[in-house]
JSON list of C-alpha atoms in Angstrom, two decimals:
[
{"chain": "A", "resi": 1, "resn": "UNK", "atom": "CA", "xyz": [69.30, -17.90, 148.89]},
{"chain": "A", "resi": 2, "resn": "UNK", "atom": "CA", "xyz": [67.33, -20.21, 151.19]},
{"chain": "A", "resi": 3, "resn": "UNK", "atom": "CA", "xyz": [63.62, -20.10, 151.73]},
{"chain": "A", "resi": 4, "resn": "UNK", "atom": "CA", "xyz": [61.63, -21.54, 154.60]},
{"chain": "A", "resi": 5, "resn": "UNK", "atom": "CA", "xyz": [58.68, -23.45, 153.22]},
{"chain": "A", "resi": 6, "resn": "UNK", "atom": "CA", "xyz": [56.71, -26.19, 154.99]},
{"chain": "A", "resi": 7, "resn": "UNK", "atom": "CA", "xyz": [59.09, -25.80, 157.94]},
{"chain": "A", "resi": 8, "resn": "UNK", "atom": "CA", "xyz": [62.07, -26.82, 155.76]},
{"chain": "A", "resi": 9, "resn": "UNK", "atom": "CA", "xyz": [64.81, -24.86, 154.02]},
{"chain": "A", "resi": 10, "resn": "UNK", "atom": "CA", "xyz": [64.66, -25.04, 150.24]},
{"chain": "A", "resi": 11, "resn": "UNK", "atom": "CA", "xyz": [66.70, -23.35, 147.51]},
{"chain": "A", "resi": 12, "resn": "UNK", "atom": "CA", "xyz": [65.28, -20.31, 145.79]},
{"chain": "A", "resi": 13, "resn": "UNK", "atom": "CA", "xyz": [65.37, -21.31, 142.12]},
{"chain": "A", "resi": 14, "resn": "UNK", "atom": "CA", "xyz": [63.62, -18.18, 140.88]},
{"chain": "A", "resi": 15, "resn": "UNK", "atom": "CA", "xyz": [65.50, -15.61, 138.79]},
{"chain": "A", "resi": 16, "resn": "UNK", "atom": "CA", "xyz": [65.10, -12.09, 140.20]},
{"chain": "A", "resi": 17, "resn": "UNK", "atom": "CA", "xyz": [65.14, -9.65, 137.27]},
{"chain": "A", "resi": 18, "resn": "UNK", "atom": "CA", "xyz": [65.64, -5.94, 137.76]},
{"chain": "A", "resi": 19, "resn": "UNK", "atom": "CA", "xyz": [63.77, -3.21, 135.93]},
{"chain": "A", "resi": 20, "resn": "UNK", "atom": "CA", "xyz": [66.10, -3.22, 132.92]},
{"chain": "A", "resi": 21, "resn": "UNK", "atom": "CA", "xyz": [67.67, -6.70, 133.16]},
{"chain": "A", "resi": 22, "resn": "UNK", "atom": "CA", "xyz": [67.58, -8.92, 130.11]},
{"chain": "A", "resi": 23, "resn": "UNK", "atom": "CA", "xyz": [65.11, -11.75, 130.72]},
{"chain": "A", "resi": 24, "resn": "UNK", "atom": "CA", "xyz": [66.28, -15.30, 130.12]},
{"chain": "A", "resi": 25, "resn": "UNK", "atom": "CA", "xyz": [64.50, -17.24, 127.38]},
{"chain": "A", "resi": 26, "resn": "UNK", "atom": "CA", "xyz": [62.99, -19.65, 129.88]},
{"chain": "A", "resi": 27, "resn": "UNK", "atom": "CA", "xyz": [62.84, -20.18, 133.61]},
{"chain": "A", "resi": 28, "resn": "UNK", "atom": "CA", "xyz": [60.87, -18.88, 136.54]},
{"chain": "A", "resi": 29, "resn": "UNK", "atom": "CA", "xyz": [61.29, -15.11, 136.97]},
{"chain": "A", "resi": 30, "resn": "UNK", "atom": "CA", "xyz": [60.31, -12.55, 139.60]},
{"chain": "A", "resi": 31, "resn": "UNK", "atom": "CA", "xyz": [59.97, -8.89, 138.54]},
{"chain": "A", "resi": 32, "resn": "UNK", "atom": "CA", "xyz": [58.93, -5.66, 140.21]},
{"chain": "A", "resi": 33, "resn": "UNK", "atom": "CA", "xyz": [55.32, -4.55, 140.04]},
{"chain": "A", "resi": 34, "resn": "UNK", "atom": "CA", "xyz": [56.38, -1.61, 137.83]},
{"chain": "A", "resi": 35, "resn": "UNK", "atom": "CA", "xyz": [57.96, -4.01, 135.34]},
{"chain": "A", "resi": 36, "resn": "UNK", "atom": "CA", "xyz": [54.93, -6.30, 135.49]},
{"chain": "A", "resi": 37, "resn": "UNK", "atom": "CA", "xyz": [52.73, -3.34, 134.55]},
{"chain": "A", "resi": 38, "resn": "UNK", "atom": "CA", "xyz": [55.09, -2.20, 131.80]},
{"chain": "A", "resi": 39, "resn": "UNK", "atom": "CA", "xyz": [55.95, -5.58, 130.25]},
{"chain": "A", "resi": 40, "resn": "UNK", "atom": "CA", "xyz": [53.06, -7.87, 131.14]},
{"chain": "A", "resi": 41, "resn": "UNK", "atom": "CA", "xyz": [52.32, -8.89, 127.57]},
{"chain": "A", "resi": 42, "resn": "UNK", "atom": "CA", "xyz": [55.92, -9.95, 126.97]},
{"chain": "A", "resi": 43, "resn": "UNK", "atom": "CA", "xyz": [56.25, -11.58, 130.40]},
{"chain": "A", "resi": 44, "resn": "UNK", "atom": "CA", "xyz": [53.08, -13.61, 129.99]},
{"chain": "A", "resi": 45, "resn": "UNK", "atom": "CA", "xyz": [54.37, -15.13, 126.73]},
{"chain": "A", "resi": 46, "resn": "UNK", "atom": "CA", "xyz": [57.60, -16.44, 128.30]},
{"chain": "A", "resi": 47, "resn": "UNK", "atom": "CA", "xyz": [58.17, -20.09, 129.12]},
{"chain": "A", "resi": 48, "resn": "UNK", "atom": "CA", "xyz": [58.29, -20.50, 132.89]},
{"chain": "A", "resi": 49, "resn": "UNK", "atom": "CA", "xyz": [56.45, -19.20, 135.89]},
{"chain": "A", "resi": 50, "resn": "UNK", "atom": "CA", "xyz": [55.99, -15.53, 136.70]},
{"chain": "A", "resi": 51, "resn": "UNK", "atom": "CA", "xyz": [56.26, -13.79, 140.06]},
{"chain": "A", "resi": 52, "resn": "UNK", "atom": "CA", "xyz": [56.16, -10.22, 141.32]},
{"chain": "A", "resi": 53, "resn": "UNK", "atom": "CA", "xyz": [57.63, -8.19, 144.15]},
{"chain": "A", "resi": 54, "resn": "UNK", "atom": "CA", "xyz": [54.73, -6.09, 145.39]},
{"chain": "A", "resi": 55, "resn": "UNK", "atom": "CA", "xyz": [55.41, -3.07, 147.58]},
{"chain": "A", "resi": 56, "resn": "UNK", "atom": "CA", "xyz": [53.41, -2.55, 150.73]},
{"chain": "A", "resi": 57, "resn": "UNK", "atom": "CA", "xyz": [52.52, 0.98, 149.60]},
{"chain": "A", "resi": 58, "resn": "UNK", "atom": "CA", "xyz": [50.44, -0.35, 146.70]},
{"chain": "A", "resi": 59, "resn": "UNK", "atom": "CA", "xyz": [46.86, -1.53, 146.99]},
{"chain": "A", "resi": 60, "resn": "UNK", "atom": "CA", "xyz": [46.26, -5.28, 146.70]},
{"chain": "A", "resi": 61, "resn": "UNK", "atom": "CA", "xyz": [43.44, -4.63, 144.22]},
{"chain": "A", "resi": 62, "resn": "UNK", "atom": "CA", "xyz": [46.05, -3.51, 141.70]},
{"chain": "A", "resi": 63, "resn": "UNK", "atom": "CA", "xyz": [47.17, -7.15, 141.36]},
{"chain": "A", "resi": 64, "resn": "UNK", "atom": "CA", "xyz": [43.77, -8.74, 140.73]},
{"chain": "A", "resi": 65, "resn": "UNK", "atom": "CA", "xyz": [44.09, -8.65, 136.92]},
{"chain": "A", "resi": 66, "resn": "UNK", "atom": "CA", "xyz": [47.46, -10.43, 137.11]},
{"chain": "A", "resi": 67, "resn": "UNK", "atom": "CA", "xyz": [46.75, -13.00, 139.85]},
{"chain": "A", "resi": 68, "resn": "UNK", "atom": "CA", "xyz": [45.70, -15.85, 137.52]},
{"chain": "A", "resi": 69, "resn": "UNK", "atom": "CA", "xyz": [49.11, -15.66, 135.81]},
{"chain": "A", "resi": 70, "resn": "UNK", "atom": "CA", "xyz": [51.26, -15.20, 138.96]},
{"chain": "A", "resi": 71, "resn": "UNK", "atom": "CA", "xyz": [52.85, -18.18, 140.72]},
{"chain": "A", "resi": 72, "resn": "UNK", "atom": "CA", "xyz": [54.46, -16.15, 143.52]},
{"chain": "A", "resi": 73, "resn": "UNK", "atom": "CA", "xyz": [53.85, -12.77, 145.12]},
{"chain": "A", "resi": 74, "resn": "UNK", "atom": "CA", "xyz": [56.77, -11.47, 147.19]},
{"chain": "A", "resi": 75, "resn": "UNK", "atom": "CA", "xyz": [55.76, -9.05, 149.94]},
{"chain": "A", "resi": 76, "resn": "UNK", "atom": "CA", "xyz": [58.63, -7.08, 151.52]},
{"chain": "A", "resi": 77, "resn": "UNK", "atom": "CA", "xyz": [58.82, -6.16, 155.18]},
{"chain": "A", "resi": 78, "resn": "UNK", "atom": "CA", "xyz": [61.03, -3.03, 155.25]},
{"chain": "A", "resi": 79, "resn": "UNK", "atom": "CA", "xyz": [60.88, -3.06, 159.09]},
{"chain": "A", "resi": 80, "resn": "UNK", "atom": "CA", "xyz": [59.68, -5.70, 161.53]},
{"chain": "A", "resi": 81, "resn": "UNK", "atom": "CA", "xyz": [57.16, -3.18, 162.87]},
{"chain": "A", "resi": 82, "resn": "UNK", "atom": "CA", "xyz": [55.65, -2.49, 159.44]},
{"chain": "A", "resi": 83, "resn": "UNK", "atom": "CA", "xyz": [52.62, -4.78, 159.16]},
{"chain": "A", "resi": 84, "resn": "UNK", "atom": "CA", "xyz": [51.08, -3.61, 155.89]},
{"chain": "A", "resi": 85, "resn": "UNK", "atom": "CA", "xyz": [52.17, -6.80, 154.11]},
{"chain": "A", "resi": 86, "resn": "UNK", "atom": "CA", "xyz": [49.97, -8.81, 156.53]},
{"chain": "A", "resi": 87, "resn": "UNK", "atom": "CA", "xyz": [46.92, -7.01, 155.19]},
{"chain": "A", "resi": 88, "resn": "UNK", "atom": "CA", "xyz": [47.97, -7.44, 151.58]},
{"chain": "A", "resi": 89, "resn": "UNK", "atom": "CA", "xyz": [48.57, -11.19, 152.06]},
{"chain": "A", "resi": 90, "resn": "UNK", "atom": "CA", "xyz": [45.13, -11.63, 153.62]},
{"chain": "A", "resi": 91, "resn": "UNK", "atom": "CA", "xyz": [43.49, -9.61, 150.84]},
{"chain": "A", "resi": 92, "resn": "UNK", "atom": "CA", "xyz": [45.22, -11.68, 148.15]},
{"chain": "A", "resi": 93, "resn": "UNK", "atom": "CA", "xyz": [43.88, -14.88, 149.75]},
{"chain": "A", "resi": 94, "resn": "UNK", "atom": "CA", "xyz": [40.43, -13.29, 150.02]},
{"chain": "A", "resi": 95, "resn": "UNK", "atom": "CA", "xyz": [40.64, -12.55, 146.26]},
{"chain": "A", "resi": 96, "resn": "UNK", "atom": "CA", "xyz": [41.12, -16.28, 145.73]},
{"chain": "A", "resi": 97, "resn": "UNK", "atom": "CA", "xyz": [44.87, -16.31, 145.07]},
{"chain": "A", "resi": 98, "resn": "UNK", "atom": "CA", "xyz": [46.27, -19.79, 145.76]},
{"chain": "A", "resi": 99, "resn": "UNK", "atom": "CA", "xyz": [49.87, -19.29, 144.62]},
{"chain": "A", "resi": 100, "resn": "UNK", "atom": "CA", "xyz": [52.85, -18.74, 146.89]},
{"chain": "A", "resi": 101, "resn": "UNK", "atom": "CA", "xyz": [52.95, -15.64, 149.05]},
{"chain": "A", "resi": 102, "resn": "UNK", "atom": "CA", "xyz": [56.52, -15.04, 150.17]},
{"chain": "A", "resi": 103, "resn": "UNK", "atom": "CA", "xyz": [57.66, -12.76, 153.00]},
{"chain": "A", "resi": 104, "resn": "UNK", "atom": "CA", "xyz": [61.04, -11.08, 152.59]},
{"chain": "A", "resi": 105, "resn": "UNK", "atom": "CA", "xyz": [63.01, -8.41, 154.38]},
{"chain": "A", "resi": 106, "resn": "UNK", "atom": "CA", "xyz": [62.89, -7.87, 158.11]},
{"chain": "A", "resi": 107, "resn": "UNK", "atom": "CA", "xyz": [61.02, -11.07, 159.05]},
{"chain": "A", "resi": 108, "resn": "UNK", "atom": "CA", "xyz": [61.32, -12.45, 162.59]},
{"chain": "A", "resi": 109, "resn": "UNK", "atom": "CA", "xyz": [60.56, -15.93, 163.99]},
{"chain": "A", "resi": 110, "resn": "UNK", "atom": "CA", "xyz": [58.04, -14.55, 166.51]},
{"chain": "A", "resi": 111, "resn": "UNK", "atom": "CA", "xyz": [55.94, -13.28, 163.57]},
{"chain": "A", "resi": 112, "resn": "UNK", "atom": "CA", "xyz": [55.85, -16.63, 161.80]},
{"chain": "A", "resi": 113, "resn": "UNK", "atom": "CA", "xyz": [52.56, -17.95, 163.22]},
{"chain": "A", "resi": 114, "resn": "UNK", "atom": "CA", "xyz": [50.56, -14.85, 162.35]},
{"chain": "A", "resi": 115, "resn": "UNK", "atom": "CA", "xyz": [52.13, -14.74, 158.89]},
{"chain": "A", "resi": 116, "resn": "UNK", "atom": "CA", "xyz": [51.04, -18.33, 158.28]},
{"chain": "A", "resi": 117, "resn": "UNK", "atom": "CA", "xyz": [47.54, -17.54, 159.51]},
{"chain": "A", "resi": 118, "resn": "UNK", "atom": "CA", "xyz": [47.04, -14.63, 157.09]},
{"chain": "A", "resi": 119, "resn": "UNK", "atom": "CA", "xyz": [48.27, -16.54, 154.06]},
{"chain": "A", "resi": 120, "resn": "UNK", "atom": "CA", "xyz": [52.07, -16.45, 153.80]},
{"chain": "A", "resi": 121, "resn": "UNK", "atom": "CA", "xyz": [53.54, -19.82, 152.94]},
{"chain": "A", "resi": 122, "resn": "UNK", "atom": "CA", "xyz": [57.21, -19.06, 152.13]},
{"chain": "A", "resi": 123, "resn": "UNK", "atom": "CA", "xyz": [59.76, -16.96, 153.97]},
{"chain": "A", "resi": 124, "resn": "UNK", "atom": "CA", "xyz": [63.08, -15.50, 152.85]},
{"chain": "A", "resi": 125, "resn": "UNK", "atom": "CA", "xyz": [64.68, -15.85, 156.28]},
{"chain": "A", "resi": 126, "resn": "UNK", "atom": "CA", "xyz": [68.30, -14.91, 155.61]},
{"chain": "A", "resi": 127, "resn": "UNK", "atom": "CA", "xyz": [70.93, -16.08, 158.08]},
{"chain": "A", "resi": 128, "resn": "UNK", "atom": "CA", "xyz": [70.06, -13.95, 161.11]},
{"chain": "A", "resi": 129, "resn": "UNK", "atom": "CA", "xyz": [68.31, -16.80, 162.95]},
{"chain": "A", "resi": 130, "resn": "UNK", "atom": "CA", "xyz": [69.08, -20.54, 162.79]},
{"chain": "A", "resi": 131, "resn": "UNK", "atom": "CA", "xyz": [66.60, -22.94, 161.24]},
{"chain": "A", "resi": 132, "resn": "UNK", "atom": "CA", "xyz": [65.82, -24.35, 164.70]},
{"chain": "A", "resi": 133, "resn": "UNK", "atom": "CA", "xyz": [64.48, -20.95, 165.83]},
{"chain": "A", "resi": 134, "resn": "UNK", "atom": "CA", "xyz": [62.06, -20.92, 162.89]},
{"chain": "A", "resi": 135, "resn": "UNK", "atom": "CA", "xyz": [60.98, -24.52, 163.43]},
{"chain": "A", "resi": 136, "resn": "UNK", "atom": "CA", "xyz": [60.38, -23.85, 167.11]},
{"chain": "A", "resi": 137, "resn": "UNK", "atom": "CA", "xyz": [58.38, -20.71, 166.30]},
{"chain": "A", "resi": 138, "resn": "UNK", "atom": "CA", "xyz": [56.13, -22.70, 163.98]},
{"chain": "A", "resi": 139, "resn": "UNK", "atom": "CA", "xyz": [54.93, -24.77, 166.95]},
{"chain": "A", "resi": 140, "resn": "UNK", "atom": "CA", "xyz": [54.54, -22.08, 169.62]},
{"chain": "A", "resi": 141, "resn": "UNK", "atom": "CA", "xyz": [50.85, -21.29, 169.18]},
{"chain": "A", "resi": 142, "resn": "UNK", "atom": "CA", "xyz": [48.10, -23.87, 169.12]},
{"chain": "A", "resi": 143, "resn": "UNK", "atom": "CA", "xyz": [45.27, -21.34, 168.70]},
{"chain": "A", "resi": 144, "resn": "UNK", "atom": "CA", "xyz": [44.60, -19.22, 165.62]},
{"chain": "A", "resi": 145, "resn": "UNK", "atom": "CA", "xyz": [43.32, -15.65, 165.61]},
{"chain": "A", "resi": 146, "resn": "UNK", "atom": "CA", "xyz": [42.02, -15.78, 162.05]},
{"chain": "A", "resi": 147, "resn": "UNK", "atom": "CA", "xyz": [38.86, -17.75, 161.42]},
{"chain": "A", "resi": 148, "resn": "UNK", "atom": "CA", "xyz": [38.27, -20.10, 158.54]},
{"chain": "A", "resi": 149, "resn": "UNK", "atom": "CA", "xyz": [40.29, -20.66, 155.41]},
{"chain": "A", "resi": 150, "resn": "UNK", "atom": "CA", "xyz": [43.80, -19.88, 156.66]},
{"chain": "A", "resi": 151, "resn": "UNK", "atom": "CA", "xyz": [43.72, -21.94, 159.84]},
{"chain": "A", "resi": 152, "resn": "UNK", "atom": "CA", "xyz": [45.93, -25.00, 159.75]},
{"chain": "A", "resi": 153, "resn": "UNK", "atom": "CA", "xyz": [44.38, -28.32, 160.85]},
{"chain": "A", "resi": 154, "resn": "UNK", "atom": "CA", "xyz": [46.37, -28.46, 164.10]},
{"chain": "A", "resi": 155, "resn": "UNK", "atom": "CA", "xyz": [45.07, -25.10, 165.33]},
{"chain": "A", "resi": 156, "resn": "UNK", "atom": "CA", "xyz": [41.79, -24.36, 167.03]},
{"chain": "A", "resi": 157, "resn": "UNK", "atom": "CA", "xyz": [40.22, -20.93, 166.64]},
{"chain": "A", "resi": 158, "resn": "UNK", "atom": "CA", "xyz": [40.37, -18.76, 169.74]},
{"chain": "A", "resi": 159, "resn": "UNK", "atom": "CA", "xyz": [36.72, -17.67, 169.34]},
{"chain": "A", "resi": 160, "resn": "UNK", "atom": "CA", "xyz": [35.57, -21.29, 169.18]},
{"chain": "A", "resi": 161, "resn": "UNK", "atom": "CA", "xyz": [37.64, -22.27, 172.20]},
{"chain": "A", "resi": 162, "resn": "UNK", "atom": "CA", "xyz": [36.27, -19.38, 174.27]},
{"chain": "A", "resi": 163, "resn": "UNK", "atom": "CA", "xyz": [32.67, -20.24, 173.43]},
{"chain": "A", "resi": 164, "resn": "UNK", "atom": "CA", "xyz": [32.79, -23.99, 173.86]},
{"chain": "A", "resi": 165, "resn": "UNK", "atom": "CA", "xyz": [30.51, -25.18, 176.65]},
{"chain": "A", "resi": 166, "resn": "UNK", "atom": "CA", "xyz": [32.56, -27.07, 179.20]}
]
């Protein structure tokens, strides 16, 4: 599976383990939130990085205990019109999480800029759109709606631009 990260396609080297799957001895593994809750002690002793798929029906606060140990949080988009994962990503960044936040599911190129602004930094883009569509989308907006921490250096904040004396 390919991931879009830093405007480039990379291979997904993570192992996605189901609720009852045998875990490999070593390697980077992503589990469901239910499995994280159930097996955290065992998971935290493994060699390799740990990630979680976190449903958009759960509250971001439920992850705070685990954030220091997590290297990736995968936030699914069950429908392109379901924006709950935006809020969760922003909350995770507000909690101080600096690991990867990955969008998966029904993700569209025209949503890319806002996703970057709220804290997403990796995207499971599938094969629905070519890489060029994603790269073009990453350059379409030069102003950011979110203020502060999540703004990339090339973007000005809309509020600042509106209130600059000409």
